[in-house]
Amino acid sequence: LVTLTLLNLLNYVDRYIFAALIPYIKADTGYDDAQLGWVGSAFTIIYTVCSPLFGYLGDRYRRGRLVAFGIVIWSLATAAAGIATNFIQLLLSRSAVGIGEANYATIAPGLLSDFFIKARRGLVMSIFFAAIPVGTAIGYLSGGYLGAPERMGWRHTLFLVGLPGLLTAFAAWFMREPTRGAMDDEATGQTPLGWWESNKVLLANRGYVFASLGYAASTFALGALVFWAPEWLKSDKGLNAEQANSVLALCAIVGGFLGTMLGGVIGDWLGKRIKGAYFWVCAASCILAAPFAFAAVIAQDRITLTINIFISMTLVFIGNGPVNALLVNLVPAYLRTSALGLVVVIIHVLGDGISLSLVGIVSTWLKEHQAALPGFAVSIGNLSGLNPGTQTLSMALLIMPLALLVGGVLYLWGLRTKEGQQV
């Protein structure tokens, strides 16, 4: 658990330091919001496409060796982004980061689940996924501080954080391989199904499908926030890059860590008392987070902004451990890594694979049409207290609370399924 959690921490530092560097990259290169949105989406697309492949491999081969391969790929690609000399090179290097991180995100949770019994997986997954807010915060802080031109600059920062990851690949290579399904009440040694047959079985599981769709909706919202927040706080809320990254780091490391750990404790506690406990926790986290996400987007002062980002992040992260425990508990052990690979496709194709570029496109479009904004944009601005001509990222980020509400409804539908009542 300790080894995999530390590797996950490094995974998210490498992933989100790029978001913290966006203001510096824009100033240095002149790339606009739409272009940088496509860089984020390219990472997500490659990450998504590769995940089923690693899910398939993870159900058949030694998972520690596969994880080591992924670490090498994402570390080299992160460093390569620092020496990119044009937009295409930057796009390709960040896309390659997606290959390595798809490997880890798909294989590691299934590997971890084979070390612990089902009743403890909510807390175990919460500890593992607590690396997300902590790694995100470290990424924001280090990127915001080191990326400044008067310090290391964005290029040297990416190079610095990329290469040390190569050393950690050794820890993964020599990790003990547990028996698949050894901690579950089911026979082990089941012959893995073919790729097509595996996906047919998974998509016939309605509880798994609704859990995946709910996860996609929350990923749509959270992905847009964590990618665009440094630039949004700078351009729309008047913070400089270091202030923006400090606010985000505080909210991520405290709110995200607190929410993730609470989610695991609450989910496991409820799981001993009611059926569908993890579905209830996930639904509540999304629905309760939505109004605070809306309040954060329309906030006009720094204190109100910070409080609402903190509360909404805490609530969204409450669902993080439970949804991953839910996904591994809903499927048989011999399909677990394939299930995690497929869910990565679902959450990114329908989640941040859309939202990252959508927010950038909407923001750029509003800037280009300041002189003649359509009536609906003016109406939304009037209702929310935003200026649609200047607070363009805020206008685009109004999609976040809506996505969270949709996610909550999808989790509640999952609760009504036969599978949802059995976990």
Short mmCIF file of C-alpha atoms in Angstrom, two decimals:
data_model
loop_
_atom_site.label_atom_id
_atom_site.label_comp_id
_atom_site.label_asym_id
_atom_site.label_seq_id
_atom_site.Cartn_x
_atom_site.Cartn_y
_atom_site.Cartn_z
CA LEU A 1 0.00 0.00 0.00
CA VAL A 2 2.80 2.44 0.92
CA THR A 3 4.78 1.76 -2.27
CA LEU A 4 1.79 2.04 -4.59
CA THR A 5 0.52 5.19 -2.85
CA LEU A 6 3.92 6.91 -3.15
CA LEU A 7 4.08 5.99 -6.83
CA ASN A 8 0.57 7.39 -7.26
CA LEU A 9 1.73 10.61 -5.60
CA LEU A 10 4.51 10.95 -8.17
CA ASN A 11 2.02 10.16 -10.92
CA TYR A 12 -0.18 13.13 -9.98
CA VAL A 13 2.71 15.53 -9.41
CA ASP A 14 3.85 14.85 -12.98
CA ARG A 15 0.29 15.19 -14.27
CA TYR A 16 -0.77 18.45 -12.62
CA ILE A 17 2.43 20.41 -12.55
CA PHE A 18 1.67 21.16 -16.20
CA ALA A 19 -1.59 22.90 -15.23
CA ALA A 20 0.32 25.11 -12.78
CA LEU A 21 2.76 26.06 -15.54
CA ILE A 22 0.09 27.13 -18.06
CA PRO A 23 0.30 30.89 -17.26
CA TYR A 24 4.10 30.77 -17.76
CA ILE A 25 3.78 28.70 -20.94
CA LYS A 26 1.23 31.17 -22.36
CA ALA A 27 3.45 34.13 -21.58
CA ASP A 28 6.50 32.47 -23.13
CA THR A 29 4.94 30.90 -26.22
CA GLY A 30 1.81 32.92 -26.99
CA TYR A 31 -0.40 29.81 -27.17
CA ASP A 32 -4.09 30.61 -26.54
CA ASP A 33 -6.63 28.88 -24.27
CA ALA A 34 -7.95 26.69 -27.08
CA GLN A 35 -4.46 25.38 -27.95
CA LEU A 36 -3.58 24.60 -24.34
CA GLY A 37 -6.98 22.98 -23.91
CA TRP A 38 -6.09 20.66 -26.80
CA VAL A 39 -2.81 19.77 -25.09
CA GLY A 40 -4.83 18.71 -22.04
CA SER A 41 -7.31 16.81 -24.16
CA ALA A 42 -4.54 15.09 -26.15
CA PHE A 43 -3.14 13.72 -22.90
CA THR A 44 -6.61 12.54 -21.94
CA ILE A 45 -7.33 10.94 -25.32
CA ILE A 46 -4.09 8.93 -25.35
CA TYR A 47 -4.56 8.03 -21.69
CA THR A 48 -8.04 6.80 -22.56
CA VAL A 49 -7.08 4.84 -25.67
CA CYS A 50 -4.22 3.04 -23.91
CA SER A 51 -6.11 2.13 -20.73
CA PRO A 52 -8.04 -0.88 -22.14
CA LEU A 53 -4.79 -2.28 -23.54
CA PHE A 54 -3.13 -2.13 -20.14
CA GLY A 55 -6.29 -3.49 -18.53
CA TYR A 56 -6.11 -6.49 -20.87
CA LEU A 57 -2.40 -7.00 -20.16
CA GLY A 58 -2.86 -6.50 -16.42
CA ASP A 59 -5.25 -9.46 -16.20
CA ARG A 60 -2.65 -11.71 -17.84
CA TYR A 61 0.91 -10.70 -16.91
CA ARG A 62 2.97 -9.60 -13.90
CA ARG A 63 1.52 -6.29 -12.88
CA GLY A 64 4.60 -4.92 -11.10
CA ARG A 65 6.69 -5.22 -14.27
CA LEU A 66 3.99 -3.49 -16.31
CA VAL A 67 3.80 -0.66 -13.76
CA ALA A 68 7.59 -0.17 -13.94
CA PHE A 69 7.33 0.21 -17.71
CA GLY A 70 4.64 2.89 -17.28
CA ILE A 71 6.73 4.88 -14.82
CA VAL A 72 9.66 5.00 -17.25
CA ILE A 73 7.39 6.24 -20.06
CA TRP A 74 5.68 9.04 -18.11
CA SER A 75 8.96 10.23 -16.53
CA LEU A 76 10.80 10.52 -19.86
CA ALA A 77 7.79 12.18 -21.52
CA THR A 78 7.44 14.78 -18.73
CA ALA A 79 11.10 15.71 -19.15
CA ALA A 80 10.69 15.81 -22.94
CA ALA A 81 7.92 18.42 -22.65
CA GLY A 82 10.48 20.74 -21.08
CA ILE A 83 12.60 20.71 -24.24
CA ALA A 84 9.73 21.01 -26.73
CA THR A 85 10.44 23.79 -29.24
CA ASN A 86 6.99 24.04 -30.87
CA PHE A 87 3.33 23.30 -30.21
CA ILE A 88 3.33 19.87 -31.90
CA GLN A 89 6.27 18.67 -29.81
CA LEU A 90 4.57 19.87 -26.63
CA LEU A 91 1.35 18.13 -27.68
CA LEU A 92 3.14 14.85 -28.45
CA SER A 93 5.20 14.82 -25.26
CA ARG A 94 2.15 15.38 -23.06
CA SER A 95 0.34 12.70 -25.04
CA ALA A 96 3.16 10.28 -24.22
CA VAL A 97 2.75 11.09 -20.52
CA GLY A 98 -0.77 9.72 -21.00
CA ILE A 99 0.62 6.33 -22.09
CA GLY A 100 2.63 5.85 -18.90
CA GLU A 101 -0.08 7.14 -16.59
CA ALA A 102 -2.77 5.00 -18.25
CA ASN A 103 -0.64 2.00 -17.39
CA TYR A 104 -0.43 2.90 -13.72
CA ALA A 105 -4.00 4.12 -13.21
CA THR A 106 -5.41 0.94 -14.76
CA ILE A 107 -3.20 -1.67 -13.12
CA ALA A 108 -2.37 -0.32 -9.64
CA PRO A 109 -5.88 -0.33 -8.04
CA GLY A 110 -6.54 -3.91 -9.12
CA LEU A 111 -3.13 -4.98 -7.85
CA LEU A 112 -3.83 -3.25 -4.55
CA SER A 113 -7.26 -4.89 -4.17
CA ASP A 114 -5.61 -8.33 -4.21
CA PHE A 115 -3.71 -7.46 -1.03
CA PHE A 116 -6.85 -6.62 1.05
CA ILE A 117 -10.27 -8.11 1.85
CA LYS A 118 -13.41 -6.53 0.38
CA ALA A 119 -14.60 -5.00 3.68
CA ARG A 120 -11.42 -2.89 3.97
CA ARG A 121 -11.17 -1.71 0.38
CA GLY A 122 -13.01 1.59 0.86
CA LEU A 123 -10.38 2.85 3.30
CA VAL A 124 -7.52 1.22 1.39
CA MET A 125 -8.60 2.86 -1.86
CA SER A 126 -9.03 6.17 -0.05
CA ILE A 127 -5.46 6.01 1.25
CA PHE A 128 -4.21 5.15 -2.24
CA PHE A 129 -6.25 7.90 -3.90
CA ALA A 130 -5.31 10.44 -1.20
CA ALA A 131 -2.20 10.75 -3.36
CA ILE A 132 -4.36 12.63 -5.88
CA PRO A 133 -4.97 15.80 -3.81
CA VAL A 134 -1.52 15.69 -2.23
CA GLY A 135 0.22 15.13 -5.58
CA THR A 136 -1.95 17.78 -7.20
CA ALA A 137 -1.04 20.26 -4.46
CA ILE A 138 2.67 19.52 -4.79
CA GLY A 139 2.32 19.95 -8.55
CA TYR A 140 0.60 23.30 -8.15
CA LEU A 141 3.05 24.60 -5.54
CA SER A 142 6.22 23.44 -7.26
CA GLY A 143 4.97 24.53 -10.68
CA GLY A 144 3.79 27.92 -9.47
CA TYR A 145 7.02 28.62 -7.61
CA LEU A 146 9.73 26.99 -9.73
CA GLY A 147 8.09 27.77 -13.07
CA ALA A 148 8.44 31.54 -12.69
CA PRO A 149 10.91 32.98 -15.26
CA GLU A 150 13.04 34.53 -12.51
CA ARG A 151 13.52 31.08 -10.95
CA MET A 152 13.83 27.89 -13.01
CA GLY A 153 11.28 28.62 -15.73
CA TRP A 154 8.66 26.17 -16.97
CA ARG A 155 11.04 24.16 -19.16
CA HIS A 156 13.59 23.34 -16.48
CA THR A 157 10.79 22.62 -14.01
CA LEU A 158 9.32 19.90 -16.24
CA PHE A 159 12.77 18.43 -16.80
CA LEU A 160 13.47 18.43 -13.06
CA VAL A 161 10.27 16.62 -12.02
CA GLY A 162 10.40 14.11 -14.87
CA LEU A 163 13.74 12.39 -14.49
CA PRO A 164 13.65 11.32 -10.79
CA GLY A 165 10.70 9.07 -11.61
CA LEU A 166 13.07 6.71 -13.41
CA LEU A 167 14.56 5.67 -10.06
CA THR A 168 11.17 4.63 -8.66
CA ALA A 169 10.61 2.15 -11.49
CA PHE A 170 12.94 -0.26 -9.67
CA ALA A 171 10.58 -0.42 -6.68
CA ALA A 172 7.71 -1.44 -8.94
CA TRP A 173 9.80 -3.98 -10.86
CA PHE A 174 10.64 -5.98 -7.71
CA MET A 175 7.18 -5.73 -6.09
CA ARG A 176 5.57 -8.98 -4.88
CA GLU A 177 2.79 -10.23 -7.18
CA PRO A 178 -0.33 -11.34 -5.19
CA THR A 179 -2.64 -14.08 -6.43
CA ARG A 180 -5.61 -12.63 -8.32
CA GLY A 181 -8.81 -12.96 -6.28
CA ALA A 182 -7.02 -14.39 -3.24
CA MET A 183 -8.86 -11.96 -0.94
CA ASP A 184 -12.30 -12.57 -2.47
CA ASP A 185 -14.88 -15.27 -1.86
CA GLU A 186 -14.49 -16.71 -5.34
CA ALA A 187 -12.39 -19.29 -7.10
CA THR A 188 -8.99 -18.14 -8.29
CA GLY A 189 -7.21 -19.21 -11.42
CA GLN A 190 -10.13 -18.34 -13.71
CA THR A 191 -8.95 -18.17 -17.33
CA PRO A 192 -9.21 -14.53 -18.48
CA LEU A 193 -11.80 -13.83 -21.14
CA GLY A 194 -10.93 -12.32 -24.50
CA TRP A 195 -11.01 -8.54 -24.85
CA TRP A 196 -14.42 -8.41 -26.52
CA GLU A 197 -16.00 -10.97 -24.18
CA SER A 198 -14.65 -9.11 -21.13
CA ASN A 199 -16.21 -5.84 -22.22
CA LYS A 200 -19.53 -7.52 -23.01
CA VAL A 201 -19.69 -8.94 -19.48
CA LEU A 202 -18.76 -5.59 -17.93
CA LEU A 203 -21.26 -3.56 -19.96
CA ALA A 204 -24.02 -6.02 -19.07
CA ASN A 205 -23.39 -5.17 -15.40
CA ARG A 206 -25.77 -2.22 -14.89
CA GLY A 207 -24.35 -1.33 -11.51
CA TYR A 208 -20.87 -1.06 -13.02
CA VAL A 209 -22.18 1.03 -15.93
CA PHE A 210 -23.99 3.57 -13.73
CA ALA A 211 -21.02 3.80 -11.35
CA SER A 212 -18.77 4.49 -14.35
CA LEU A 213 -21.12 7.14 -15.76
CA GLY A 214 -21.40 8.88 -12.39
CA TYR A 215 -17.61 8.83 -12.14
CA ALA A 216 -17.42 10.34 -15.65
CA ALA A 217 -19.66 13.24 -14.64
CA SER A 218 -17.58 14.09 -11.57
CA THR A 219 -14.39 13.73 -13.64
CA PHE A 220 -15.86 16.15 -16.20
CA ALA A 221 -16.25 18.76 -13.46
CA LEU A 222 -13.10 18.14 -11.42
CA GLY A 223 -10.89 17.71 -14.48
CA ALA A 224 -11.97 21.08 -15.86
CA LEU A 225 -11.33 22.77 -12.52
CA VAL A 226 -7.87 21.39 -11.79
CA PHE A 227 -6.62 21.97 -15.35
CA TRP A 228 -7.97 25.48 -15.83
CA ALA A 229 -7.93 26.81 -12.26
CA PRO A 230 -4.44 28.41 -12.33
CA GLU A 231 -5.26 30.42 -15.47
CA TRP A 232 -8.87 31.07 -14.34
CA LEU A 233 -7.80 32.50 -10.98
CA LYS A 234 -5.22 34.68 -12.71
CA SER A 235 -7.31 35.98 -15.61
CA ASP A 236 -10.79 36.21 -14.04
CA LYS A 237 -10.18 36.56 -10.31
CA GLY A 238 -7.13 38.83 -10.27
CA LEU A 239 -4.63 36.53 -8.53
CA ASN A 240 -1.07 36.21 -9.76
CA ALA A 241 0.30 32.78 -10.67
CA GLU A 242 1.88 32.09 -7.27
CA GLN A 243 -1.24 33.21 -5.37
CA ALA A 244 -3.46 31.06 -7.59
CA ASN A 245 -1.33 27.97 -7.13
CA SER A 246 -1.12 28.54 -3.37
CA VAL A 247 -4.93 28.70 -3.10
CA LEU A 248 -5.28 25.56 -5.19
CA ALA A 249 -2.59 23.72 -3.26
CA LEU A 250 -4.27 24.56 0.05
CA CYS A 251 -7.67 23.40 -1.20
CA ALA A 252 -6.27 20.25 -2.80
CA ILE A 253 -3.93 19.09 -0.06
CA VAL A 254 -6.25 19.85 2.88
CA GLY A 255 -9.71 19.59 1.35
CA GLY A 256 -8.84 16.82 -1.07
CA PHE A 257 -6.97 14.73 1.49
CA LEU A 258 -9.64 15.26 4.14
CA GLY A 259 -12.44 14.39 1.70
CA THR A 260 -10.68 11.30 0.37
CA MET A 261 -10.02 9.89 3.83
CA LEU A 262 -13.53 10.73 5.07
CA GLY A 263 -15.03 8.99 2.05
CA GLY A 264 -13.22 5.76 2.82
CA VAL A 265 -14.14 5.79 6.52
CA ILE A 266 -17.78 6.71 5.88
CA GLY A 267 -18.13 4.21 3.03
CA ASP A 268 -16.73 1.29 5.03
CA TRP A 269 -18.78 2.26 8.12
CA LEU A 270 -22.02 2.49 6.13
CA GLY A 271 -21.15 -0.68 4.22
CA LYS A 272 -21.48 -2.69 7.43
CA ARG A 273 -24.99 -1.33 7.96
CA ILE A 274 -26.74 -0.82 4.60
CA LYS A 275 -26.63 -2.18 1.07
CA GLY A 276 -25.37 0.12 -1.66
CA ALA A 277 -23.41 2.24 0.83
CA TYR A 278 -20.71 3.25 -1.65
CA PHE A 279 -23.35 4.40 -4.15
CA TRP A 280 -24.96 6.57 -1.46
CA VAL A 281 -21.64 8.17 -0.52
CA CYS A 282 -20.75 8.89 -4.17
CA ALA A 283 -24.18 10.39 -4.93
CA ALA A 284 -24.09 12.62 -1.85
CA SER A 285 -20.58 13.85 -2.63
CA CYS A 286 -21.60 15.07 -6.10
CA ILE A 287 -24.96 16.59 -5.20
CA LEU A 288 -23.66 18.43 -2.14
CA ALA A 289 -20.60 19.75 -4.03
CA ALA A 290 -22.62 21.32 -6.87
CA PRO A 291 -23.86 24.51 -5.11
CA PHE A 292 -20.42 25.21 -3.68
CA ALA A 293 -18.82 24.78 -7.11
CA PHE A 294 -21.32 27.29 -8.51
CA ALA A 295 -20.59 29.71 -5.65
CA ALA A 296 -16.85 29.42 -6.34
CA VAL A 297 -17.26 30.28 -10.03
CA ILE A 298 -19.33 33.43 -9.34
CA ALA A 299 -17.37 34.55 -6.24
CA GLN A 300 -16.13 38.13 -6.42
CA ASP A 301 -13.67 38.16 -3.50
CA ARG A 302 -10.74 35.96 -2.60
CA ILE A 303 -12.05 34.69 0.75
CA THR A 304 -15.43 33.58 -0.64
CA LEU A 305 -13.67 32.05 -3.62
CA THR A 306 -11.21 30.06 -1.50
CA ILE A 307 -13.85 28.82 0.95
CA ASN A 308 -16.10 27.54 -1.82
CA ILE A 309 -13.28 25.89 -3.79
CA PHE A 310 -12.20 24.20 -0.55
CA ILE A 311 -15.67 22.90 0.33
CA SER A 312 -16.49 21.74 -3.20
CA MET A 313 -13.13 19.93 -3.55
CA THR A 314 -13.58 18.26 -0.17
CA LEU A 315 -17.04 17.02 -1.09
CA VAL A 316 -16.05 15.78 -4.56
CA PHE A 317 -13.06 13.90 -3.15
CA ILE A 318 -15.28 12.14 -0.59
CA GLY A 319 -16.50 9.99 -3.47
CA ASN A 320 -13.03 9.11 -4.73
CA GLY A 321 -12.22 6.08 -2.58
CA PRO A 322 -15.78 4.70 -2.53
CA VAL A 323 -16.24 4.80 -6.30
CA ASN A 324 -13.01 2.89 -6.91
CA ALA A 325 -13.86 0.35 -4.20
CA LEU A 326 -17.28 0.08 -5.82
CA LEU A 327 -15.83 -0.61 -9.25
CA VAL A 328 -13.56 -3.43 -8.06
CA ASN A 329 -16.26 -4.94 -5.84
CA LEU A 330 -18.89 -4.98 -8.60
CA VAL A 331 -16.88 -7.28 -10.88
CA PRO A 332 -15.19 -10.70 -10.51
CA ALA A 333 -11.48 -10.73 -9.67
CA TYR A 334 -10.40 -12.10 -13.06
CA LEU A 335 -12.00 -9.05 -14.76
CA ARG A 336 -10.86 -6.44 -12.28
CA THR A 337 -8.03 -4.83 -14.25
CA SER A 338 -10.08 -4.95 -17.45
CA ALA A 339 -12.91 -3.23 -15.56
CA LEU A 340 -10.57 -0.47 -14.42
CA GLY A 341 -9.23 -0.10 -17.96
CA LEU A 342 -12.74 0.26 -19.38
CA VAL A 343 -13.80 2.75 -16.72
CA VAL A 344 -10.83 4.94 -17.64
CA VAL A 345 -12.19 5.04 -21.20
CA ILE A 346 -15.67 5.92 -19.97
CA ILE A 347 -14.67 8.65 -17.51
CA HIS A 348 -12.30 10.37 -19.92
CA VAL A 349 -14.25 10.03 -23.17
CA LEU A 350 -17.36 11.35 -21.43
CA GLY A 351 -15.55 13.37 -18.75
CA ASP A 352 -12.44 15.53 -18.88
CA GLY A 353 -11.67 14.46 -22.44
CA ILE A 354 -14.58 16.75 -23.32
CA SER A 355 -14.42 19.34 -20.56
CA LEU A 356 -10.77 20.44 -20.90
CA SER A 357 -11.07 21.46 -24.53
CA LEU A 358 -14.71 22.59 -24.19
CA VAL A 359 -13.84 25.13 -21.51
CA GLY A 360 -10.93 26.46 -23.58
CA ILE A 361 -13.02 26.65 -26.76
CA VAL A 362 -15.93 28.44 -25.04
CA SER A 363 -13.56 30.89 -23.34
CA THR A 364 -11.75 31.71 -26.59
CA TRP A 365 -15.07 32.04 -28.47
CA LEU A 366 -16.44 34.51 -25.89
CA LYS A 367 -13.26 36.60 -26.14
CA GLU A 368 -13.54 36.70 -29.93
CA HIS A 369 -17.21 37.80 -29.79
CA GLN A 370 -16.98 40.45 -27.07
CA ALA A 371 -18.37 43.12 -29.38
CA ALA A 372 -21.52 41.16 -30.25
CA LEU A 373 -22.27 38.57 -27.60
CA PRO A 374 -25.40 36.47 -28.20
CA GLY A 375 -28.37 37.04 -25.92
CA PHE A 376 -28.03 33.75 -24.04
CA ALA A 377 -24.46 34.62 -22.98
CA VAL A 378 -25.58 38.03 -21.72
CA SER A 379 -28.50 36.43 -19.84
CA ILE A 380 -26.24 33.86 -18.17
CA GLY A 381 -23.84 36.63 -17.23
CA ASN A 382 -26.65 38.72 -15.71
CA LEU A 383 -27.99 35.77 -13.70
CA SER A 384 -24.58 34.76 -12.38
CA GLY A 385 -23.12 38.22 -11.86
CA LEU A 386 -20.31 37.51 -14.34
CA ASN A 387 -19.13 39.66 -17.23
CA PRO A 388 -19.37 37.33 -20.26
CA GLY A 389 -16.99 39.50 -22.25
CA THR A 390 -14.10 39.50 -19.78
CA GLN A 391 -14.70 36.66 -17.28
CA THR A 392 -14.74 34.11 -20.07
CA LEU A 393 -13.24 31.17 -18.19
CA SER A 394 -15.73 31.70 -15.37
CA MET A 395 -18.58 31.58 -17.88
CA ALA A 396 -17.21 28.36 -19.36
CA LEU A 397 -16.69 26.78 -15.92
CA LEU A 398 -20.39 27.19 -15.06
CA ILE A 399 -20.78 23.74 -16.62
CA MET A 400 -19.08 22.24 -13.52
CA PRO A 401 -21.98 22.33 -11.04
CA LEU A 402 -24.39 21.00 -13.67
CA ALA A 403 -22.09 18.03 -14.34
CA LEU A 404 -21.90 17.28 -10.61
CA LEU A 405 -25.69 17.17 -10.30
CA VAL A 406 -25.86 14.79 -13.27
CA GLY A 407 -23.25 12.60 -11.57
CA GLY A 408 -25.28 12.42 -8.37
CA VAL A 409 -28.39 11.31 -10.27
CA LEU A 410 -26.43 8.61 -12.12
CA TYR A 411 -25.10 7.18 -8.85
CA LEU A 412 -28.64 7.06 -7.47
CA TRP A 413 -29.76 5.15 -10.55
CA GLY A 414 -26.89 2.73 -9.97
CA LEU A 415 -28.17 2.19 -6.45
CA ARG A 416 -31.47 0.94 -7.89
CA THR A 417 -29.83 -1.83 -9.93
CA LYS A 418 -29.57 -5.45 -8.82
CA GLU A 419 -25.78 -5.19 -8.63
CA GLY A 420 -26.00 -1.93 -6.69
CA GLN A 421 -27.93 -3.64 -3.91
CA GLN A 422 -25.28 -6.35 -3.54
CA VAL A 423 -22.24 -4.20 -2.71
#
